[in-house]
Coordinates of C-alpha atoms in Angstrom, one line a residue:
M1 CA 32.2 -209.2 -49.8
S2 CA 33.1 -205.6 -50.0
K3 CA 33.7 -203.4 -53.0
T4 CA 35.4 -200.1 -53.8
D5 CA 34.2 -198.3 -56.9
T6 CA 35.2 -195.0 -58.6
T7 CA 32.5 -193.1 -60.6
E8 CA 32.3 -189.8 -62.4
H9 CA 29.4 -187.3 -62.1
S10 CA 28.7 -183.8 -63.3
A11 CA 29.2 -181.1 -60.7
T12 CA 26.1 -178.9 -60.0
P13 CA 25.9 -175.3 -58.9
E14 CA 25.4 -176.5 -55.3
D15 CA 29.0 -177.6 -55.3
A16 CA 30.4 -174.4 -56.9
A17 CA 32.1 -173.5 -53.6
A18 CA 34.1 -176.7 -53.6
G19 CA 35.7 -175.7 -56.9
A20 CA 36.1 -172.0 -56.1
E21 CA 39.5 -170.4 -56.6
L22 CA 41.0 -173.4 -58.4
S23 CA 42.2 -170.8 -60.8
T24 CA 43.4 -167.2 -60.4
A25 CA 41.8 -166.1 -63.7
P26 CA 39.5 -163.1 -63.1
R27 CA 35.8 -163.5 -63.7
E28 CA 34.9 -161.8 -67.0
E29 CA 31.5 -160.1 -67.4
S30 CA 29.1 -161.7 -69.8
A31 CA 27.6 -159.9 -72.7
E32 CA 24.3 -159.7 -71.0
E33 CA 25.8 -158.2 -67.9
T34 CA 27.6 -155.6 -70.0
A35 CA 24.6 -154.8 -72.1
S36 CA 22.3 -154.4 -69.1
G37 CA 24.7 -152.5 -67.0
G38 CA 26.2 -150.3 -69.8
P39 CA 23.8 -147.4 -69.7
R40 CA 24.2 -147.2 -65.9
L41 CA 28.0 -147.4 -65.7
G42 CA 28.9 -143.7 -65.9
V43 CA 32.3 -142.3 -66.8
L44 CA 34.1 -144.0 -63.9
G45 CA 32.3 -147.3 -64.6
W46 CA 33.3 -147.3 -68.2
I47 CA 36.9 -146.5 -67.3
R48 CA 36.8 -149.5 -64.9
W49 CA 35.3 -151.7 -67.6
C50 CA 37.9 -150.7 -70.2
W51 CA 40.6 -151.4 -67.7
R52 CA 39.2 -154.9 -67.0
Q53 CA 39.1 -155.6 -70.7
L54 CA 42.7 -154.4 -71.2
T55 CA 44.0 -156.5 -68.3
S56 CA 42.1 -159.6 -69.4
M57 CA 44.1 -162.6 -70.6
R58 CA 42.2 -162.6 -73.9
V59 CA 43.3 -159.0 -74.7
A60 CA 46.9 -159.8 -73.6
L61 CA 47.0 -162.7 -76.1
I62 CA 45.6 -160.6 -78.9
L63 CA 48.3 -157.9 -78.2
L64 CA 51.0 -160.5 -78.1
F65 CA 49.8 -161.8 -81.5
L66 CA 49.8 -158.3 -82.9
L67 CA 53.3 -157.7 -81.6
S68 CA 54.6 -160.8 -83.3
L69 CA 52.7 -159.9 -86.5
G70 CA 54.0 -156.3 -86.4
A71 CA 57.6 -157.7 -86.3
V72 CA 57.1 -159.4 -89.6
P73 CA 57.7 -156.3 -91.8
G74 CA 60.7 -155.5 -89.7
S75 CA 62.3 -158.8 -90.8
L76 CA 61.2 -158.5 -94.5
I77 CA 61.7 -154.8 -95.2
P78 CA 65.2 -153.1 -94.8
Q79 CA 65.4 -151.1 -91.6
T80 CA 67.1 -147.7 -91.3
S81 CA 68.5 -148.6 -88.0
A82 CA 70.2 -151.7 -89.5
D83 CA 71.4 -150.6 -92.9
E84 CA 70.7 -147.2 -94.5
L85 CA 72.2 -148.2 -97.8
K86 CA 69.8 -151.1 -98.2
V87 CA 66.9 -148.9 -97.4
Q88 CA 68.0 -146.4 -100.0
D89 CA 68.4 -149.2 -102.6
F90 CA 64.9 -150.4 -101.8
K91 CA 63.5 -146.9 -102.2
D92 CA 65.2 -146.5 -105.5
A93 CA 63.9 -149.9 -106.7
H94 CA 60.3 -149.4 -105.5
P95 CA 59.3 -145.7 -106.1
T96 CA 55.6 -146.6 -105.9
L97 CA 55.7 -148.5 -102.6
T98 CA 58.1 -146.1 -100.9
P99 CA 55.6 -143.3 -100.0
V100 CA 53.2 -145.9 -98.6
Y101 CA 55.9 -147.6 -96.5
E102 CA 57.1 -144.2 -95.2
K103 CA 53.7 -143.2 -94.1
L104 CA 53.3 -146.6 -92.3
Q105 CA 56.8 -146.2 -90.8
L106 CA 57.8 -149.6 -92.2
F107 CA 61.4 -148.6 -92.6
D108 CA 61.5 -147.9 -88.9
V109 CA 59.2 -150.6 -87.5
Y110 CA 60.6 -151.0 -84.0
S111 CA 60.6 -147.3 -83.3
S112 CA 57.3 -146.6 -85.1
A113 CA 54.3 -145.1 -83.2
W114 CA 52.0 -148.1 -83.9
F115 CA 54.6 -150.7 -82.8
S116 CA 55.4 -148.8 -79.6
A117 CA 51.7 -148.5 -78.9
I118 CA 51.2 -152.3 -79.1
Y119 CA 54.3 -152.8 -77.0
I120 CA 53.2 -150.4 -74.2
L121 CA 49.6 -151.7 -74.2
L122 CA 50.9 -155.3 -73.9
F123 CA 53.2 -154.3 -71.1
V124 CA 50.4 -152.6 -69.2
S125 CA 48.0 -155.4 -69.9
L126 CA 50.4 -158.0 -68.5
I127 CA 51.1 -156.0 -65.4
G128 CA 47.5 -155.3 -64.8
C129 CA 46.6 -158.9 -65.2
I130 CA 49.5 -160.4 -63.1
V131 CA 49.4 -158.2 -60.0
P132 CA 45.9 -159.0 -58.8
R133 CA 46.3 -162.6 -59.7
T134 CA 49.5 -162.8 -57.8
W135 CA 47.9 -161.4 -54.6
Q136 CA 44.9 -163.8 -55.1
F137 CA 47.3 -166.7 -55.5
V138 CA 49.2 -165.7 -52.3
G139 CA 45.9 -165.6 -50.5
Q140 CA 45.1 -169.1 -51.7
L141 CA 48.5 -170.4 -50.5
R142 CA 47.8 -168.9 -47.0
S143 CA 44.3 -170.3 -46.8
R144 CA 43.2 -173.8 -46.1
P145 CA 41.4 -176.1 -48.6
P146 CA 37.6 -175.5 -48.4
R147 CA 35.5 -177.9 -46.3
A148 CA 33.9 -180.9 -47.9
P149 CA 30.6 -180.4 -49.8
Q150 CA 27.5 -181.8 -48.2
R151 CA 27.0 -184.4 -51.0
L152 CA 30.3 -185.8 -52.3
T153 CA 28.4 -188.0 -54.7
R154 CA 27.9 -185.0 -57.0
L155 CA 31.6 -184.5 -57.6
P156 CA 33.3 -185.7 -60.8
A157 CA 35.2 -188.5 -59.1
Y158 CA 33.7 -190.4 -56.2
T159 CA 34.2 -193.7 -54.3
T160 CA 32.8 -195.2 -51.0
W161 CA 33.1 -198.3 -48.8
R162 CA 32.3 -199.5 -45.3
T163 CA 34.9 -200.4 -42.8
G164 CA 35.2 -201.6 -39.3
A165 CA 37.8 -199.1 -38.3
E166 CA 36.9 -196.1 -36.2
P167 CA 36.1 -192.8 -38.0
E168 CA 38.9 -191.0 -36.2
E169 CA 41.4 -193.6 -37.2
V170 CA 40.2 -193.4 -40.9
R171 CA 40.5 -189.6 -41.0
E172 CA 43.9 -189.6 -39.4
A173 CA 45.1 -192.3 -41.8
A174 CA 43.7 -190.3 -44.8
R175 CA 45.4 -187.1 -43.6
E176 CA 48.7 -188.8 -43.3
L177 CA 48.3 -190.5 -46.7
L178 CA 47.5 -187.3 -48.4
K179 CA 50.4 -185.5 -46.9
R180 CA 52.7 -188.3 -48.0
R181 CA 51.4 -187.7 -51.5
R182 CA 52.3 -184.0 -51.2
F183 CA 48.8 -182.7 -50.6
R184 CA 48.0 -179.9 -48.3
A185 CA 45.6 -181.6 -45.9
H186 CA 43.8 -180.8 -42.7
A187 CA 40.9 -182.3 -40.7
D188 CA 37.7 -180.3 -40.9
G189 CA 34.8 -181.8 -38.8
D190 CA 34.0 -185.3 -40.0
A191 CA 36.1 -185.0 -43.2
V192 CA 39.7 -184.3 -44.4
A193 CA 40.2 -181.6 -47.0
A194 CA 43.3 -181.7 -49.2
E195 CA 44.6 -179.8 -52.2
K196 CA 47.5 -180.3 -54.6
G197 CA 48.8 -178.8 -57.9
Y198 CA 49.6 -175.2 -56.8
L199 CA 52.5 -175.2 -59.2
R200 CA 50.0 -175.0 -62.0
E201 CA 49.0 -171.5 -61.1
A202 CA 52.6 -170.6 -60.1
G203 CA 53.7 -171.7 -63.5
N204 CA 51.0 -169.7 -65.2
L205 CA 52.0 -166.6 -63.2
L206 CA 55.7 -167.3 -63.9
F207 CA 55.1 -167.5 -67.6
H208 CA 53.4 -164.1 -67.7
I209 CA 56.0 -162.5 -65.5
A210 CA 58.7 -164.0 -67.8
L211 CA 56.9 -162.3 -70.7
I212 CA 57.3 -158.9 -68.9
V213 CA 61.0 -159.7 -68.3
M214 CA 61.5 -160.4 -72.0
L215 CA 59.7 -157.1 -72.9
V216 CA 61.9 -155.2 -70.5
A217 CA 65.0 -156.9 -71.8
F218 CA 64.0 -156.1 -75.4
A219 CA 63.4 -152.4 -74.5
W220 CA 66.7 -152.2 -72.5
G221 CA 68.6 -153.8 -75.3
Q222 CA 67.2 -151.4 -77.9
L223 CA 67.9 -148.3 -75.7
F224 CA 71.4 -149.2 -74.5
K225 CA 72.8 -151.3 -77.3
S226 CA 75.7 -150.5 -79.6
E227 CA 76.8 -152.2 -82.8
G228 CA 79.5 -151.4 -85.3
G229 CA 81.6 -153.0 -88.0
K230 CA 85.3 -152.9 -88.9
L231 CA 87.2 -154.4 -91.8
I232 CA 90.8 -155.2 -90.7
V233 CA 93.7 -156.4 -93.0
E234 CA 96.2 -158.8 -91.6
G235 CA 98.8 -156.8 -89.6
D236 CA 96.4 -153.9 -88.8
G237 CA 94.6 -153.3 -85.6
F238 CA 91.5 -151.7 -84.1
S239 CA 90.8 -149.7 -81.0
N240 CA 87.3 -149.5 -79.6
T241 CA 86.7 -145.9 -80.2
L242 CA 84.0 -144.3 -82.3
T243 CA 86.4 -142.9 -84.9
Q244 CA 87.7 -146.4 -85.6
Y245 CA 84.5 -147.9 -86.8
D246 CA 83.5 -148.3 -90.5
D247 CA 79.9 -148.0 -89.4
F248 CA 78.3 -147.6 -86.0
K249 CA 74.7 -147.8 -84.6
S250 CA 73.6 -147.4 -81.1
G251 CA 70.4 -147.0 -79.0
S252 CA 69.1 -143.6 -78.0
Q253 CA 70.3 -144.0 -74.4
F254 CA 73.8 -145.3 -75.2
G255 CA 76.7 -142.9 -74.5
V256 CA 80.0 -143.1 -76.4
D257 CA 81.8 -143.1 -73.0
E258 CA 80.2 -146.5 -72.4
L259 CA 82.3 -148.2 -75.1
E260 CA 84.4 -151.0 -73.6
P261 CA 88.1 -150.0 -73.5
F262 CA 90.0 -152.6 -75.5
S263 CA 91.9 -153.0 -78.7
F264 CA 93.0 -155.9 -80.9
S265 CA 95.0 -156.6 -84.0
L266 CA 94.5 -159.2 -86.7
D267 CA 97.6 -161.4 -86.8
T268 CA 96.5 -164.0 -89.4
F269 CA 93.4 -165.3 -91.0
T270 CA 93.1 -168.9 -91.9
G271 CA 90.6 -170.3 -94.3
T272 CA 90.5 -173.8 -95.8
Y273 CA 87.9 -175.1 -98.2
E274 CA 86.5 -178.5 -99.4
K275 CA 88.4 -179.3 -102.6
D276 CA 86.2 -182.1 -104.0
G277 CA 82.7 -183.5 -104.0
P278 CA 79.3 -181.8 -104.0
Q279 CA 80.4 -179.4 -101.2
R280 CA 83.5 -178.2 -103.1
G281 CA 84.4 -174.7 -102.0
T282 CA 82.6 -175.0 -98.6
P283 CA 84.7 -173.4 -95.8
R284 CA 86.2 -176.0 -93.4
T285 CA 88.4 -173.7 -91.4
F286 CA 87.4 -170.0 -90.9
E287 CA 89.2 -168.4 -88.1
A288 CA 91.0 -165.2 -87.2
A289 CA 94.0 -165.2 -84.9
V290 CA 94.1 -161.9 -82.9
T291 CA 96.2 -160.3 -80.2
Y292 CA 94.1 -158.1 -77.8
T293 CA 94.4 -156.1 -74.7
D294 CA 91.7 -155.0 -72.3
G295 CA 93.6 -152.4 -70.4
G296 CA 95.9 -154.9 -68.7
E297 CA 99.7 -154.9 -68.9
R298 CA 100.0 -158.0 -71.0
D299 CA 98.7 -158.8 -74.4
R300 CA 96.6 -161.9 -74.9
K301 CA 96.1 -164.2 -77.8
A302 CA 92.7 -165.5 -79.0
I303 CA 91.1 -167.3 -81.9
I304 CA 87.8 -165.9 -83.2
R305 CA 85.6 -168.3 -85.2
V306 CA 82.1 -168.0 -86.6
N307 CA 79.6 -168.2 -83.7
E308 CA 82.6 -168.2 -81.3
P309 CA 83.2 -164.5 -80.6
L310 CA 85.9 -162.8 -78.5
K311 CA 84.4 -161.6 -75.2
V312 CA 85.9 -158.5 -73.6
G313 CA 83.9 -157.2 -70.7
D314 CA 80.4 -156.5 -72.0
S315 CA 81.4 -156.5 -75.6
K316 CA 81.6 -159.3 -78.1
V317 CA 83.7 -159.4 -81.3
Y318 CA 82.1 -161.5 -84.0
L319 CA 83.8 -162.7 -87.2
I320 CA 81.3 -162.1 -90.0
A321 CA 83.2 -161.9 -93.4
H322 CA 86.5 -162.5 -95.1
G323 CA 88.2 -161.5 -98.3
Y324 CA 91.5 -160.7 -100.0
A325 CA 93.6 -157.5 -100.1
P326 CA 96.2 -157.6 -102.9
V327 CA 99.3 -155.5 -102.2
V328 CA 100.0 -153.0 -105.0
T329 CA 102.7 -150.5 -105.6
V330 CA 102.1 -147.3 -107.7
K331 CA 104.9 -145.2 -109.1
D332 CA 104.8 -142.0 -111.0
G333 CA 106.7 -141.3 -114.3
R334 CA 109.9 -140.5 -112.4
G335 CA 109.8 -143.9 -110.6
K336 CA 108.8 -142.4 -107.3
V337 CA 106.6 -144.6 -105.2
V338 CA 103.3 -142.7 -104.5
F339 CA 101.3 -145.5 -103.1
K340 CA 102.1 -148.9 -101.6
G341 CA 99.8 -151.1 -99.5
A342 CA 97.2 -153.8 -99.3
V343 CA 93.9 -152.9 -100.9
P344 CA 90.8 -154.7 -99.5
L345 CA 88.4 -155.9 -102.2
L346 CA 84.8 -157.0 -101.6
P347 CA 83.6 -160.5 -102.6
I348 CA 80.7 -160.7 -105.1
D349 CA 80.3 -164.5 -105.1
N350 CA 80.9 -167.6 -103.0
N351 CA 84.3 -168.2 -104.7
I352 CA 85.5 -164.7 -103.6
T353 CA 85.6 -163.0 -106.9
S354 CA 86.2 -159.5 -105.6
T355 CA 85.9 -156.0 -106.8
G356 CA 87.1 -152.6 -105.5
A357 CA 89.0 -149.5 -106.2
I358 CA 92.6 -148.2 -105.7
K359 CA 92.8 -144.5 -105.1
V360 CA 96.0 -142.4 -105.2
M361 CA 94.9 -139.0 -103.8
D362 CA 98.2 -137.3 -102.9
G363 CA 101.8 -137.2 -104.1
Y364 CA 101.3 -138.1 -107.7
R365 CA 102.4 -135.8 -110.6
D366 CA 102.1 -136.4 -114.3
K367 CA 105.0 -136.3 -116.7
N368 CA 104.8 -132.5 -116.8
G369 CA 105.0 -132.2 -113.0
K370 CA 101.3 -131.3 -112.6
K371 CA 99.5 -132.6 -109.5
E372 CA 96.9 -135.2 -110.5
Q373 CA 95.1 -138.1 -108.9
L374 CA 95.0 -141.7 -110.0
G375 CA 92.3 -144.3 -109.7
F376 CA 92.0 -148.0 -110.7
T377 CA 89.0 -150.3 -110.8
A378 CA 90.2 -153.7 -109.6
L379 CA 88.7 -157.2 -110.2
F380 CA 90.5 -160.0 -108.4
V381 CA 90.0 -163.7 -108.7
P382 CA 91.9 -166.1 -106.2
T383 CA 91.6 -169.0 -108.7
F384 CA 91.6 -168.0 -112.4
A385 CA 90.2 -170.5 -114.9
G386 CA 92.9 -169.5 -117.5
A387 CA 93.0 -167.4 -120.6
G388 CA 90.3 -168.4 -123.1
K389 CA 88.5 -170.5 -120.5
G390 CA 85.7 -168.1 -119.6
T391 CA 85.0 -164.8 -118.0
M392 CA 86.9 -163.3 -115.1
F393 CA 85.3 -165.3 -112.3
S394 CA 87.0 -167.3 -109.6
Q395 CA 86.7 -171.1 -109.8
F396 CA 87.7 -171.7 -106.1
P397 CA 87.9 -169.5 -103.0
A398 CA 91.5 -170.4 -102.2
L399 CA 94.6 -168.6 -103.6
D400 CA 95.4 -171.3 -106.2
F401 CA 95.8 -169.1 -109.3
P402 CA 95.4 -165.4 -108.3
V403 CA 94.9 -162.8 -111.1
L404 CA 94.2 -159.1 -110.7
A405 CA 92.6 -157.1 -113.5
L406 CA 93.1 -153.3 -113.4
T407 CA 91.6 -150.4 -115.4
G408 CA 93.4 -147.0 -114.8
Y409 CA 92.1 -143.5 -114.7
H410 CA 93.7 -140.0 -114.1
G411 CA 92.1 -136.7 -113.2
D412 CA 90.0 -135.7 -110.2
L413 CA 88.7 -138.4 -107.8
R414 CA 86.1 -135.9 -106.4
V415 CA 87.1 -136.9 -102.9
N416 CA 87.1 -133.2 -101.9
S417 CA 83.7 -132.4 -103.4
G418 CA 81.8 -132.6 -100.1
V419 CA 79.8 -135.7 -101.2
P420 CA 80.5 -138.9 -99.3
Q421 CA 82.0 -141.7 -101.4
N422 CA 82.2 -145.4 -101.2
V423 CA 85.8 -146.4 -100.7
Y424 CA 85.2 -149.5 -102.8
Q425 CA 83.9 -147.5 -105.8
L426 CA 85.5 -145.1 -108.2
N427 CA 83.9 -141.8 -109.3
T428 CA 85.1 -141.4 -112.9
S429 CA 82.9 -138.3 -113.7
K430 CA 86.0 -136.0 -113.7
M431 CA 88.6 -138.6 -114.8
T432 CA 90.0 -139.9 -118.1
Q433 CA 90.7 -143.5 -118.7
F434 CA 94.2 -144.6 -119.7
K435 CA 94.6 -146.1 -123.2
L436 CA 96.7 -149.2 -123.3
G437 CA 99.1 -150.1 -126.1
T438 CA 96.2 -151.4 -128.2
G439 CA 94.5 -148.1 -128.1
T440 CA 91.7 -149.3 -125.9
G441 CA 90.8 -148.9 -122.3
V442 CA 90.4 -152.6 -121.6
A443 CA 91.7 -153.8 -118.2
Q444 CA 95.0 -155.6 -118.1
R445 CA 95.3 -158.9 -116.2
L446 CA 98.3 -159.2 -113.9
L447 CA 99.8 -162.2 -112.2
P448 CA 101.6 -161.7 -108.8
G449 CA 104.9 -159.9 -109.5
E450 CA 103.8 -158.4 -112.8
T451 CA 103.6 -154.6 -113.6
M452 CA 101.2 -152.6 -115.8
T453 CA 103.0 -149.6 -117.4
L454 CA 100.8 -146.6 -117.8
P455 CA 100.9 -145.0 -121.2
G456 CA 102.6 -141.6 -121.9
G457 CA 105.1 -141.9 -119.1
A458 CA 102.4 -141.7 -116.5
G459 CA 104.0 -144.3 -114.3
S460 CA 103.2 -147.9 -113.4
I461 CA 101.3 -150.2 -111.0
T462 CA 102.7 -153.5 -109.8
F463 CA 100.8 -156.4 -108.4
E464 CA 103.1 -157.6 -105.6
K465 CA 103.6 -161.3 -104.9
E466 CA 102.3 -160.7 -101.3
I467 CA 98.5 -161.1 -101.0
K468 CA 97.1 -160.4 -97.6
E469 CA 93.7 -161.5 -96.3
W470 CA 91.2 -159.4 -94.4
A471 CA 88.4 -160.1 -91.9
S472 CA 85.3 -158.1 -91.1
F473 CA 84.3 -158.0 -87.5
Q474 CA 81.1 -156.9 -85.7
I475 CA 81.7 -155.4 -82.3
S476 CA 78.5 -155.3 -80.2
Q477 CA 77.2 -154.6 -76.7
Q478 CA 73.8 -156.1 -76.0
P479 CA 73.0 -155.4 -72.3
G480 CA 69.6 -157.2 -72.4
N481 CA 70.7 -160.5 -73.8
G482 CA 71.2 -162.3 -70.4
L483 CA 67.9 -161.0 -69.0
A484 CA 66.1 -162.1 -72.2
L485 CA 67.6 -165.6 -71.9
A486 CA 66.6 -165.8 -68.3
G487 CA 63.1 -164.7 -69.2
A488 CA 62.8 -167.2 -72.0
A489 CA 64.0 -170.1 -69.7
A490 CA 61.5 -169.0 -67.0
A491 CA 58.7 -168.7 -69.6
L492 CA 59.4 -172.3 -70.8
A493 CA 59.4 -173.6 -67.2
G494 CA 56.2 -171.8 -66.4
L495 CA 54.5 -172.9 -69.5
S496 CA 55.4 -176.5 -68.8
G497 CA 54.0 -176.3 -65.3
S498 CA 50.8 -174.7 -66.4
L499 CA 50.2 -177.3 -69.1
F500 CA 51.2 -180.5 -67.4
I501 CA 50.3 -179.9 -63.7
Q502 CA 46.7 -180.2 -62.7
R503 CA 45.3 -178.5 -59.7
R504 CA 42.8 -180.7 -57.8
R505 CA 41.1 -181.2 -54.4
V506 CA 40.3 -184.4 -52.5
W507 CA 38.0 -184.9 -49.6
V508 CA 37.7 -187.9 -47.4
R509 CA 34.7 -188.2 -45.1
A510 CA 34.4 -190.9 -42.4
V511 CA 31.2 -191.1 -40.3
R512 CA 29.6 -193.8 -38.1
G513 CA 26.8 -195.6 -40.0
E514 CA 23.5 -196.9 -38.6
D515 CA 24.8 -200.4 -38.5
G516 CA 27.8 -199.4 -36.5
D517 CA 30.3 -199.6 -39.4
T518 CA 32.2 -196.6 -40.6
V519 CA 31.1 -195.2 -44.0
V520 CA 34.1 -193.8 -45.9
E521 CA 33.5 -191.4 -48.8
M522 CA 36.3 -190.1 -51.1
A523 CA 35.7 -187.5 -53.8
G524 CA 37.9 -185.4 -56.1
L525 CA 37.5 -182.2 -58.1
G526 CA 39.9 -180.8 -60.6
R527 CA 40.1 -177.5 -62.5
S528 CA 39.4 -179.3 -65.7
E529 CA 38.1 -182.6 -66.7
S530 CA 40.9 -185.2 -66.7
A531 CA 41.1 -189.0 -66.8
K532 CA 43.9 -188.9 -64.3
L533 CA 41.7 -187.6 -61.4
P534 CA 39.6 -190.7 -61.1
E535 CA 42.8 -192.8 -61.5
E536 CA 44.5 -190.9 -58.7
L537 CA 41.4 -191.1 -56.5
A538 CA 41.2 -194.9 -57.0
D539 CA 44.9 -195.2 -56.1
L540 CA 44.4 -193.2 -52.9
A541 CA 41.4 -195.3 -52.0
V542 CA 43.2 -198.6 -52.6
T543 CA 46.1 -197.4 -50.4
L544 CA 43.7 -196.2 -47.7
T545 CA 41.9 -199.6 -47.6
A546 CA 45.1 -201.1 -46.2
Q547 CA 44.4 -199.3 -42.9
A548 CA 40.6 -199.2 -43.3
P549 CA 39.8 -202.5 -44.9
P550 CA 36.3 -202.9 -46.4
A551 CA 33.8 -204.6 -44.1
P552 CA 31.5 -207.4 -45.4
E553 CA 28.3 -206.1 -46.9
P554 CA 25.1 -207.0 -44.9
A555 CA 23.8 -209.2 -47.7
D556 CA 27.1 -211.1 -47.8
A557 CA 27.0 -211.6 -44.0
E558 CA 23.5 -213.0 -44.1
A559 CA 24.4 -215.4 -46.9
E560 CA 27.4 -216.7 -44.9
G561 CA 25.1 -217.2 -41.9
A562 CA 22.6 -219.2 -44.1
E563 CA 25.4 -221.4 -45.4
K564 CA 26.4 -222.2 -41.8

């Protein structure tokens, strides 16, 4: 009888050459080598040692962890580049923490000196690590698998048997078999050397190259990005020029002439909401119908939904918010219309209870003909609960029972004081509140079509039956997004390859034995211990025995002769 076994053994230093260059990872100096060689390094030696440490994979991982850790305060603390008003509100609310945060540059994390230092060091570390490993890997691809060790029995996976086939026939059959299994194989003396799993190192290098691509994409996006917001009432439009934005932020290398030339108008906004059940008030339809042009001769129609932006060239127009703009008409004491239009109000809750201000800056004169300015604080609810049924808060986001509460003022709005004002807030420091018929300044509630008469012949304000809706859009150009997506996909593919592909080597030796039979030895060596290597070697051995069948053992042959 013949037998084919697979066993595992521990590799010894004698077989180190067989496993050399299974990885492109650079050899790191031990603590003893550093300690013993430190005093004799010299300036150039220490520079070289620091460079090796910086470009080691261990330091790259530490820097990557520090970069992700450094981004945490950028997500938790308001950033000046994103919203200056939120930063100022945070400073006003935390006077003790503010000086500390300012010294640590926590309000400008992504442009801070410490974050930039980590970013640049990681970039240099990855490049310094990848370039030599890439050349080393290219050299491995161009070279042949190393020749078989002298003693294959010392390798982790090993099997042997005797066969009556000629050694040359066994080696040729083994070479063909290994090539069919996608091994790189060649005959070397009395053995066949083969290697497989190069995609593991290729995946490892691809992963780290993808990290560099994502770092470049992040830097590119930060330097050349632009982002602005615009609130548009139904019937109004927007042209992509700097003066049209309500707020605008851009990277340091972005030029205003790089804004995509296009314009659009908001035709209608449609919003529907769940009327019953636990999700009452949840938006079901939330879309803006627009007409836009990108420089062509014909206008185009489009629907913008949440997470479905309008794409015009390199720009994207996102729908981010919605609210109501009641139409009001203001007249002076002589009945002259001094203001008429839709006034956008900002929501303060999920049911779109909204607040804002109405400002009449020009054209108004009091009963004596003196020029004056009017201002009204406005509180609007699309669905009023009813008189005596609670405070002035909306019960539902749709326009089921709209009510507008107004409080009037006259005097100086301070719009020409040189101090910037919020268009949705009223500065009443130089204004006097109108007293209603009851002698108080309490706001008056108006239904659509109703008019509030101002005391003393000061005029009136009418809440028109028409109520428009507005939508807020974010117009952005992010040039690095496509590159970042490609880098992320490549990183995922490379990581999968480096985790699930094992690089291994197989040797098959076939020599003539003393008894005339051919002794076949097969051994395998992987980069790391794996149960799959012995299994794969056993499968190869079983397949090879079809062309090199095991010969009867001498003891078995003698026993058969005795029986006869």
